[in-house]
């Protein structure tokens, strides 16, 4: 009972446990409550905690590894912990902890990732790579590639959201398009969602978890603590074992595909209608951009500026009004119009520079 085979685990993979290990009793209490309901595949617990400011609880340190090792053996549950330095990695291995996660603050630094890999390579380990703090998919991909290159292929990615200055209901913005693109780049890589660090507050964890399953993510990493209010780290976002079990029992599992031919045929039929609509959309765009070219040539011959602010405002207002009447989302239509306007400006400024 130590190294998990991430690709072989039953889905959804349920990684649950406290933000930080605080005592052996705490770990046993959470694990046994979750084992009774079969709602845990791997126990998570942080031993060294990356904290924004000093003088806060920085993790229990090395002595917690002994608890993890004992719980792993006594309760027959694989345990995963975070390593951020080569020393952490060595200590984890020495204590028989073979499942490792790389935290968001480590993924941002290729030097640290590479140093940790030098310790882990050749060992029978599993590794989960959290996304970097900021929304840089290439950096996330780069870390994953470094592991693969070193022959550490028993890996998964963890989507824990992205830090932002924007006011938001989330602690870390989910930006779902990023894990979706990562899955496109690594089609067989299990991607696990960490709704606790995305949500930042316990009430929001369930909504994020369901969304992750709707997107066919491979599993969830959720913080569970016997007494969240008194937790030494992340007290607002941890669930009690009862809340967690309730959440898991209410989640709706989605299938990637269906075995029923009737369902597949129906989907196929709707998709062929979409194909036709997309063809029409593209032809309509081509007609619009042809007109943009004509207008651009006319503006140039009459010595008029490309940007016509009054007209752009009229377009923005009238199209948004119409879209709203037709129940289209306002943010979506504004983004769409801005994209078209940008392309129109590009085409018309190109005309000016090529004809000069
Ligand atoms: C954690 O999982 O407790 C943690 C510190 O995560 P992250 O690296 O995603 O902030
Ligand atoms: Mn945490």
GROMACS .gro file of C-alpha atoms and ligand atoms in nm:
model
  367
    1UNK     CA    1   0.000   0.000   0.000
    2UNK     CA    2   0.201   0.293  -0.118
    3UNK     CA    3   0.244   0.405  -0.478
    4UNK     CA    4  -0.086   0.450  -0.663
    5UNK     CA    5  -0.117   0.390  -1.039
    6UNK     CA    6  -0.290   0.711  -1.135
    7UNK     CA    7  -0.401   0.586  -1.474
    8UNK     CA    8  -0.558   0.272  -1.329
    9UNK     CA    9  -0.753   0.420  -1.036
   10UNK     CA   10  -1.131   0.401  -1.047
   11UNK     CA   11  -1.288   0.732  -1.153
   12UNK     CA   12  -1.359   0.974  -1.007
   13UNK     CA   13  -1.030   0.961  -0.815
   14UNK     CA   14  -1.117   1.105  -0.473
   15UNK     CA   15  -0.822   1.270  -0.298
   16UNK     CA   16  -0.941   1.399   0.038
   17UNK     CA   17  -0.794   1.507   0.369
   18UNK     CA   18  -0.686   1.810   0.567
   19UNK     CA   19  -0.500   2.107   0.424
   20UNK     CA   20  -0.231   2.037   0.686
   21UNK     CA   21  -0.153   1.735   0.899
   22UNK     CA   22  -0.199   1.852   1.259
   23UNK     CA   23  -0.199   1.529   1.462
   24UNK     CA   24  -0.221   1.158   1.403
   25UNK     CA   25  -0.572   1.157   1.558
   26UNK     CA   26  -0.688   1.418   1.309
   27UNK     CA   27  -0.565   1.207   1.015
   28UNK     CA   28  -0.719   0.888   1.154
   29UNK     CA   29  -1.049   1.058   1.228
   30UNK     CA   30  -1.089   1.198   0.875
   31UNK     CA   31  -0.969   0.883   0.700
   32UNK     CA   32  -1.187   0.639   0.891
   33UNK     CA   33  -1.498   0.856   0.843
   34UNK     CA   34  -1.436   0.861   0.469
   35UNK     CA   35  -1.340   0.496   0.438
   36UNK     CA   36  -1.678   0.396   0.587
   37UNK     CA   37  -1.853   0.558   0.293
   38UNK     CA   38  -1.598   0.454   0.030
   39UNK     CA   39  -1.549   0.817  -0.057
   40UNK     CA   40  -1.169   0.831  -0.053
   41UNK     CA   41  -0.905   0.693  -0.290
   42UNK     CA   42  -0.601   0.879  -0.152
   43UNK     CA   43  -0.549   1.070   0.174
   44UNK     CA   44  -0.400   1.417   0.125
   45UNK     CA   45  -0.222   1.614   0.399
   46UNK     CA   46   0.034   1.894   0.384
   47UNK     CA   47   0.345   1.863   0.602
   48UNK     CA   48   0.529   2.174   0.482
   49UNK     CA   49   0.291   2.460   0.403
   50UNK     CA   50   0.382   2.739   0.162
   51UNK     CA   51   0.246   3.045   0.340
   52UNK     CA   52   0.221   3.393   0.194
   53UNK     CA   53   0.361   3.561   0.506
   54UNK     CA   54   0.593   3.441   0.784
   55UNK     CA   55   0.472   3.382   1.139
   56UNK     CA   56   0.173   3.179   1.025
   57UNK     CA   57   0.156   2.802   1.064
   58UNK     CA   58   0.414   2.665   0.823
   59UNK     CA   59   0.325   2.300   0.862
   60UNK     CA   60   0.406   2.042   1.126
   61UNK     CA   61   0.727   1.942   0.947
   62UNK     CA   62   0.912   1.616   0.949
   63UNK     CA   63   0.741   1.458   1.251
   64UNK     CA   64   0.415   1.459   1.055
   65UNK     CA   65   0.571   1.222   0.804
   66UNK     CA   66   0.575   0.953   1.073
   67UNK     CA   67   0.198   0.996   1.123
   68UNK     CA   68   0.143   0.977   0.747
   69UNK     CA   69   0.349   0.659   0.726
   70UNK     CA   70   0.159   0.501   1.018
   71UNK     CA   71  -0.185   0.597   0.885
   72UNK     CA   72  -0.086   0.467   0.542
   73UNK     CA   73  -0.001   0.129   0.694
   74UNK     CA   74  -0.262   0.102   0.968
   75UNK     CA   75  -0.562   0.217   0.764
   76UNK     CA   76  -0.438   0.077   0.432
   77UNK     CA   77  -0.480   0.405   0.251
   78UNK     CA   78  -0.231   0.559   0.006
   79UNK     CA   79  -0.113   0.900   0.126
   80UNK     CA   80  -0.005   1.201  -0.078
   81UNK     CA   81   0.184   1.508   0.043
   82UNK     CA   82   0.340   1.821  -0.105
   83UNK     CA   83   0.713   1.855  -0.159
   84UNK     CA   84   0.866   2.189  -0.248
   85UNK     CA   85   1.239   2.126  -0.202
   86UNK     CA   86   1.482   1.839  -0.260
   87UNK     CA   87   1.503   1.789   0.116
   88UNK     CA   88   1.123   1.747   0.138
   89UNK     CA   89   1.137   1.493  -0.145
   90UNK     CA   90   1.415   1.295   0.025
   91UNK     CA   91   1.236   1.294   0.360
   92UNK     CA   92   0.906   1.185   0.204
   93UNK     CA   93   1.075   0.892   0.028
   94UNK     CA   94   1.266   0.793   0.344
   95UNK     CA   95   0.932   0.768   0.524
   96UNK     CA   96   0.769   0.556   0.255
   97UNK     CA   97   0.550   0.836   0.116
   98UNK     CA   98   0.558   0.761  -0.256
   99UNK     CA   99   0.273   0.983  -0.373
  100UNK     CA  100   0.381   1.342  -0.413
  101UNK     CA  101   0.217   1.662  -0.524
  102UNK     CA  102   0.398   1.966  -0.658
  103UNK     CA  103   0.232   2.284  -0.530
  104UNK     CA  104   0.127   2.584  -0.737
  105UNK     CA  105   0.412   2.795  -0.603
  106UNK     CA  106   0.668   2.533  -0.705
  107UNK     CA  107   0.532   2.468  -1.056
  108UNK     CA  108   0.611   2.831  -1.143
  109UNK     CA  109   0.983   2.764  -1.096
  110UNK     CA  110   1.143   2.524  -1.347
  111UNK     CA  111   1.466   2.513  -1.142
  112UNK     CA  112   1.282   2.384  -0.834
  113UNK     CA  113   1.080   2.137  -1.040
  114UNK     CA  114   1.394   2.002  -1.205
  115UNK     CA  115   1.577   1.965  -0.872
  116UNK     CA  116   1.287   1.771  -0.721
  117UNK     CA  117   1.275   1.550  -1.032
  118UNK     CA  118   1.642   1.463  -0.981
  119UNK     CA  119   1.547   1.318  -0.640
  120UNK     CA  120   1.232   1.140  -0.758
  121UNK     CA  121   1.353   0.991  -1.085
  122UNK     CA  122   1.415   0.619  -1.080
  123UNK     CA  123   1.189   0.584  -0.773
  124UNK     CA  124   0.850   0.415  -0.784
  125UNK     CA  125   0.646   0.731  -0.724
  126UNK     CA  126   0.328   0.896  -0.842
  127UNK     CA  127   0.327   1.271  -0.890
  128UNK     CA  128   0.045   1.524  -0.919
  129UNK     CA  129   0.147   1.856  -1.070
  130UNK     CA  130  -0.067   2.150  -0.964
  131UNK     CA  131  -0.113   2.437  -1.207
  132UNK     CA  132   0.115   2.737  -1.155
  133UNK     CA  133  -0.032   3.025  -0.951
  134UNK     CA  134  -0.085   3.240  -1.261
  135UNK     CA  135  -0.263   3.143  -1.580
  136UNK     CA  136   0.035   3.019  -1.782
  137UNK     CA  137  -0.057   2.690  -1.945
  138UNK     CA  138   0.286   2.649  -2.107
  139UNK     CA  139   0.455   2.657  -1.767
  140UNK     CA  140   0.214   2.385  -1.644
  141UNK     CA  141   0.281   2.183  -1.958
  142UNK     CA  142   0.657   2.239  -1.915
  143UNK     CA  143   0.659   2.093  -1.563
  144UNK     CA  144   0.465   1.789  -1.678
  145UNK     CA  145   0.703   1.741  -1.970
  146UNK     CA  146   1.003   1.759  -1.737
  147UNK     CA  147   0.863   1.464  -1.536
  148UNK     CA  148   0.788   1.262  -1.850
  149UNK     CA  149   1.135   1.336  -1.990
  150UNK     CA  150   1.291   1.204  -1.668
  151UNK     CA  151   1.089   0.882  -1.699
  152UNK     CA  152   0.846   0.972  -1.417
  153UNK     CA  153   0.531   0.886  -1.609
  154UNK     CA  154   0.292   0.791  -1.330
  155UNK     CA  155   0.160   1.146  -1.318
  156UNK     CA  156  -0.156   1.354  -1.306
  157UNK     CA  157  -0.229   1.726  -1.322
  158UNK     CA  158  -0.423   1.916  -1.058
  159UNK     CA  159  -0.633   2.216  -1.156
  160UNK     CA  160  -0.646   2.447  -0.849
  161UNK     CA  161  -0.739   2.773  -1.021
  162UNK     CA  162  -0.543   3.088  -1.095
  163UNK     CA  163  -0.463   3.387  -0.882
  164UNK     CA  164  -0.604   3.719  -1.004
  165UNK     CA  165  -0.639   4.080  -0.896
  166UNK     CA  166  -0.995   4.077  -1.023
  167UNK     CA  167  -1.270   4.081  -0.763
  168UNK     CA  168  -1.432   3.743  -0.778
  169UNK     CA  169  -1.641   3.503  -0.576
  170UNK     CA  170  -1.352   3.254  -0.608
  171UNK     CA  171  -1.023   3.249  -0.419
  172UNK     CA  172  -0.857   3.137  -0.743
  173UNK     CA  173  -1.030   3.180  -1.079
  174UNK     CA  174  -1.114   2.843  -1.235
  175UNK     CA  175  -1.055   2.954  -1.600
  176UNK     CA  176  -1.189   2.619  -1.719
  177UNK     CA  177  -1.058   2.669  -2.072
  178UNK     CA  178  -0.703   2.611  -1.939
  179UNK     CA  179  -0.749   2.255  -1.803
  180UNK     CA  180  -0.956   2.178  -2.115
  181UNK     CA  181  -0.665   2.289  -2.334
  182UNK     CA  182  -0.420   2.091  -2.116
  183UNK     CA  183  -0.634   1.779  -2.172
  184UNK     CA  184  -0.623   1.847  -2.547
  185UNK     CA  185  -0.243   1.862  -2.527
  186UNK     CA  186  -0.220   1.546  -2.306
  187UNK     CA  187  -0.524   1.335  -2.399
  188UNK     CA  188  -0.447   1.047  -2.162
  189UNK     CA  189  -0.326   1.251  -1.862
  190UNK     CA  190  -0.566   1.232  -1.564
  191UNK     CA  191  -0.660   1.587  -1.461
  192UNK     CA  192  -0.794   1.622  -1.109
  193UNK     CA  193  -0.978   1.932  -0.993
  194UNK     CA  194  -0.909   2.091  -0.652
  195UNK     CA  195  -1.236   2.276  -0.585
  196UNK     CA  196  -1.124   2.370  -0.231
  197UNK     CA  197  -0.846   2.604  -0.346
  198UNK     CA  198  -1.058   2.736  -0.635
  199UNK     CA  199  -1.357   2.811  -0.411
  200UNK     CA  200  -1.175   2.937  -0.101
  201UNK     CA  201  -1.496   2.896   0.098
  202UNK     CA  202  -1.673   2.576   0.191
  203UNK     CA  203  -2.018   2.681   0.052
  204UNK     CA  204  -1.880   2.706  -0.300
  205UNK     CA  205  -1.689   2.376  -0.310
  206UNK     CA  206  -1.982   2.166  -0.431
  207UNK     CA  207  -2.064   2.385  -0.734
  208UNK     CA  208  -1.703   2.379  -0.850
  209UNK     CA  209  -1.676   2.002  -0.793
  210UNK     CA  210  -1.987   1.933  -1.002
  211UNK     CA  211  -1.863   2.157  -1.281
  212UNK     CA  212  -1.536   1.959  -1.286
  213UNK     CA  213  -1.726   1.633  -1.324
  214UNK     CA  214  -1.946   1.788  -1.595
  215UNK     CA  215  -1.622   1.858  -1.781
  216UNK     CA  216  -1.521   1.493  -1.741
  217UNK     CA  217  -1.224   1.559  -1.516
  218UNK     CA  218  -1.065   1.246  -1.369
  219UNK     CA  219  -1.121   1.325  -1.004
  220UNK     CA  220  -1.132   1.571  -0.716
  221UNK     CA  221  -0.891   1.683  -0.445
  222UNK     CA  222  -1.094   1.821  -0.155
  223UNK     CA  223  -0.983   1.950   0.185
  224UNK     CA  224  -1.159   1.775   0.474
  225UNK     CA  225  -1.091   1.848   0.842
  226UNK     CA  226  -1.263   1.712   1.156
  227UNK     CA  227  -1.305   2.069   1.287
  228UNK     CA  228  -1.258   2.317   1.000
  229UNK     CA  229  -1.317   2.631   1.207
  230UNK     CA  230  -1.014   2.549   1.420
  231UNK     CA  231  -0.793   2.427   1.136
  232UNK     CA  232  -0.438   2.565   1.144
  233UNK     CA  233  -0.450   2.650   0.773
  234UNK     CA  234  -0.729   2.727   0.522
  235UNK     CA  235  -1.012   2.717   0.782
  236UNK     CA  236  -1.272   2.879   0.552
  237UNK     CA  237  -1.258   2.623   0.275
  238UNK     CA  238  -1.233   2.286   0.453
  239UNK     CA  239  -1.536   2.059   0.487
  240UNK     CA  240  -1.624   1.834   0.778
  241UNK     CA  241  -1.631   1.461   0.693
  242UNK     CA  242  -2.013   1.476   0.709
  243UNK     CA  243  -2.030   1.770   0.466
  244UNK     CA  244  -1.782   1.599   0.237
  245UNK     CA  245  -1.970   1.269   0.232
  246UNK     CA  246  -2.291   1.456   0.159
  247UNK     CA  247  -2.124   1.641  -0.126
  248UNK     CA  248  -1.987   1.321  -0.280
  249UNK     CA  249  -2.321   1.140  -0.255
  250UNK     CA  250  -2.499   1.429  -0.431
  251UNK     CA  251  -2.253   1.471  -0.717
  252UNK     CA  252  -2.386   1.364  -1.054
  253UNK     CA  253  -2.133   1.151  -1.239
  254UNK     CA  254  -2.117   1.211  -1.615
  255UNK     CA  255  -2.008   0.957  -1.874
  256UNK     CA  256  -1.751   1.048  -2.141
  257UNK     CA  257  -1.959   0.861  -2.396
  258UNK     CA  258  -2.269   0.645  -2.423
  259UNK     CA  259  -2.313   0.280  -2.516
  260UNK     CA  260  -2.663   0.340  -2.650
  261UNK     CA  261  -2.676   0.368  -3.030
  262UNK     CA  262  -2.992   0.576  -3.002
  263UNK     CA  263  -2.819   0.836  -2.785
  264UNK     CA  264  -2.518   0.843  -3.019
  265UNK     CA  265  -2.745   0.886  -3.325
  266UNK     CA  266  -2.935   1.169  -3.161
  267UNK     CA  267  -2.607   1.346  -3.073
  268UNK     CA  268  -2.482   1.291  -3.428
  269UNK     CA  269  -2.797   1.448  -3.570
  270UNK     CA  270  -2.767   1.759  -3.349
  271UNK     CA  271  -2.397   1.784  -3.433
  272UNK     CA  272  -2.463   1.782  -3.806
  273UNK     CA  273  -2.700   2.074  -3.751
  274UNK     CA  274  -2.419   2.255  -3.564
  275UNK     CA  275  -2.181   2.184  -3.854
  276UNK     CA  276  -2.424   2.355  -4.091
  277UNK     CA  277  -2.472   2.656  -3.860
  278UNK     CA  278  -2.091   2.692  -3.827
  279UNK     CA  279  -2.052   2.690  -4.208
  280UNK     CA  280  -2.315   2.964  -4.233
  281UNK     CA  281  -2.146   3.163  -3.954
  282UNK     CA  282  -1.812   3.151  -4.134
  283UNK     CA  283  -1.964   3.253  -4.471
  284UNK     CA  284  -2.145   3.542  -4.298
  285UNK     CA  285  -1.816   3.652  -4.140
  286UNK     CA  286  -1.645   3.642  -4.480
  287UNK     CA  287  -1.920   3.867  -4.627
  288UNK     CA  288  -1.883   4.108  -4.335
  289UNK     CA  289  -1.505   4.126  -4.371
  290UNK     CA  290  -1.539   4.179  -4.751
  291UNK     CA  291  -1.750   4.486  -4.673
  292UNK     CA  292  -1.488   4.596  -4.419
  293UNK     CA  293  -1.227   4.585  -4.701
  294UNK     CA  294  -1.448   4.793  -4.933
  295UNK     CA  295  -1.508   5.048  -4.657
  296UNK     CA  296  -1.133   5.053  -4.580
  297UNK     CA  297  -1.050   5.132  -4.944
  298UNK     CA  298  -1.316   5.404  -4.953
  299UNK     CA  299  -1.194   5.560  -4.626
  300UNK     CA  300  -0.842   5.565  -4.766
  301UNK     CA  301  -0.947   5.731  -5.093
  302UNK     CA  302  -1.141   5.995  -4.895
  303UNK     CA  303  -0.853   6.034  -4.646
  304UNK     CA  304  -1.070   5.928  -4.347
  305UNK     CA  305  -0.928   5.767  -4.033
  306UNK     CA  306  -0.965   5.390  -3.986
  307UNK     CA  307  -1.102   5.423  -3.633
  308UNK     CA  308  -1.446   5.584  -3.628
  309UNK     CA  309  -1.532   5.594  -3.260
  310UNK     CA  310  -1.892   5.716  -3.303
  311UNK     CA  311  -1.974   5.430  -3.540
  312UNK     CA  312  -1.803   5.174  -3.314
  313UNK     CA  313  -2.012   5.292  -3.016
  314UNK     CA  314  -2.330   5.267  -3.226
  315UNK     CA  315  -2.243   4.912  -3.329
  316UNK     CA  316  -2.161   4.810  -2.973
  317UNK     CA  317  -2.483   4.956  -2.830
  318UNK     CA  318  -2.728   4.845  -3.099
  319UNK     CA  319  -2.590   4.488  -3.130
  320UNK     CA  320  -2.577   4.444  -2.752
  321UNK     CA  321  -2.939   4.562  -2.724
  322UNK     CA  322  -3.049   4.317  -2.992
  323UNK     CA  323  -2.848   4.033  -2.838
  324UNK     CA  324  -3.002   4.098  -2.497
  325UNK     CA  325  -3.352   4.090  -2.647
  326UNK     CA  326  -3.263   3.750  -2.794
  327UNK     CA  327  -3.138   3.627  -2.455
  328UNK     CA  328  -2.769   3.619  -2.542
  329UNK     CA  329  -2.524   3.679  -2.261
  330UNK     CA  330  -2.407   4.042  -2.267
  331UNK     CA  331  -2.044   3.970  -2.173
  332UNK     CA  332  -2.024   3.712  -2.449
  333UNK     CA  333  -2.163   3.941  -2.720
  334UNK     CA  334  -1.937   4.231  -2.620
  335UNK     CA  335  -1.631   4.004  -2.637
  336UNK     CA  336  -1.747   3.875  -2.976
  337UNK     CA  337  -1.802   4.227  -3.117
  338UNK     CA  338  -1.465   4.343  -2.985
  339UNK     CA  339  -1.294   4.055  -3.161
  340UNK     CA  340  -1.464   4.139  -3.491
  341UNK     CA  341  -1.382   4.508  -3.448
  342UNK     CA  342  -1.016   4.428  -3.381
  343UNK     CA  343  -0.998   4.219  -3.697
  344UNK     CA  344  -1.172   4.495  -3.897
  345UNK     CA  345  -0.922   4.755  -3.773
  346UNK     CA  346  -0.636   4.519  -3.862
  347UNK     CA  347  -0.768   4.471  -4.216
  348UNK     CA  348  -0.823   4.843  -4.273
  349UNK     CA  349  -0.484   4.951  -4.136
  350UNK     CA  350  -0.321   4.683  -4.358
  351UNK     CA  351  -0.496   4.836  -4.661
  352UNK     CA  352  -0.349   5.176  -4.572
  353UNK     CA  353   0.004   5.040  -4.536
  354UNK     CA  354   0.001   4.823  -4.851
  355UNK     CA  355  -0.137   5.095  -5.081
  356UNK     CA  356   0.114   5.358  -4.968
  357LIG     C1  357  -0.263   2.274  -0.069
  357LIG     O1  358  -0.309   2.186  -0.146
  357LIG     O2  359  -0.284   2.278   0.053
  357LIG     C2  360  -0.186   2.386  -0.130
  357LIG     C3  361  -0.102   2.460  -0.062
  357LIG     O3  362  -0.217   2.400  -0.258
  357LIG     P1  363  -0.171   2.503  -0.374
  357LIG     O4  364  -0.030   2.470  -0.406
  357LIG     O5  365  -0.267   2.466  -0.482
  357LIG     O6  366  -0.192   2.644  -0.323
  358LIG    MN1  367  -0.488   2.432   0.167
   0.00000   0.00000   0.00000
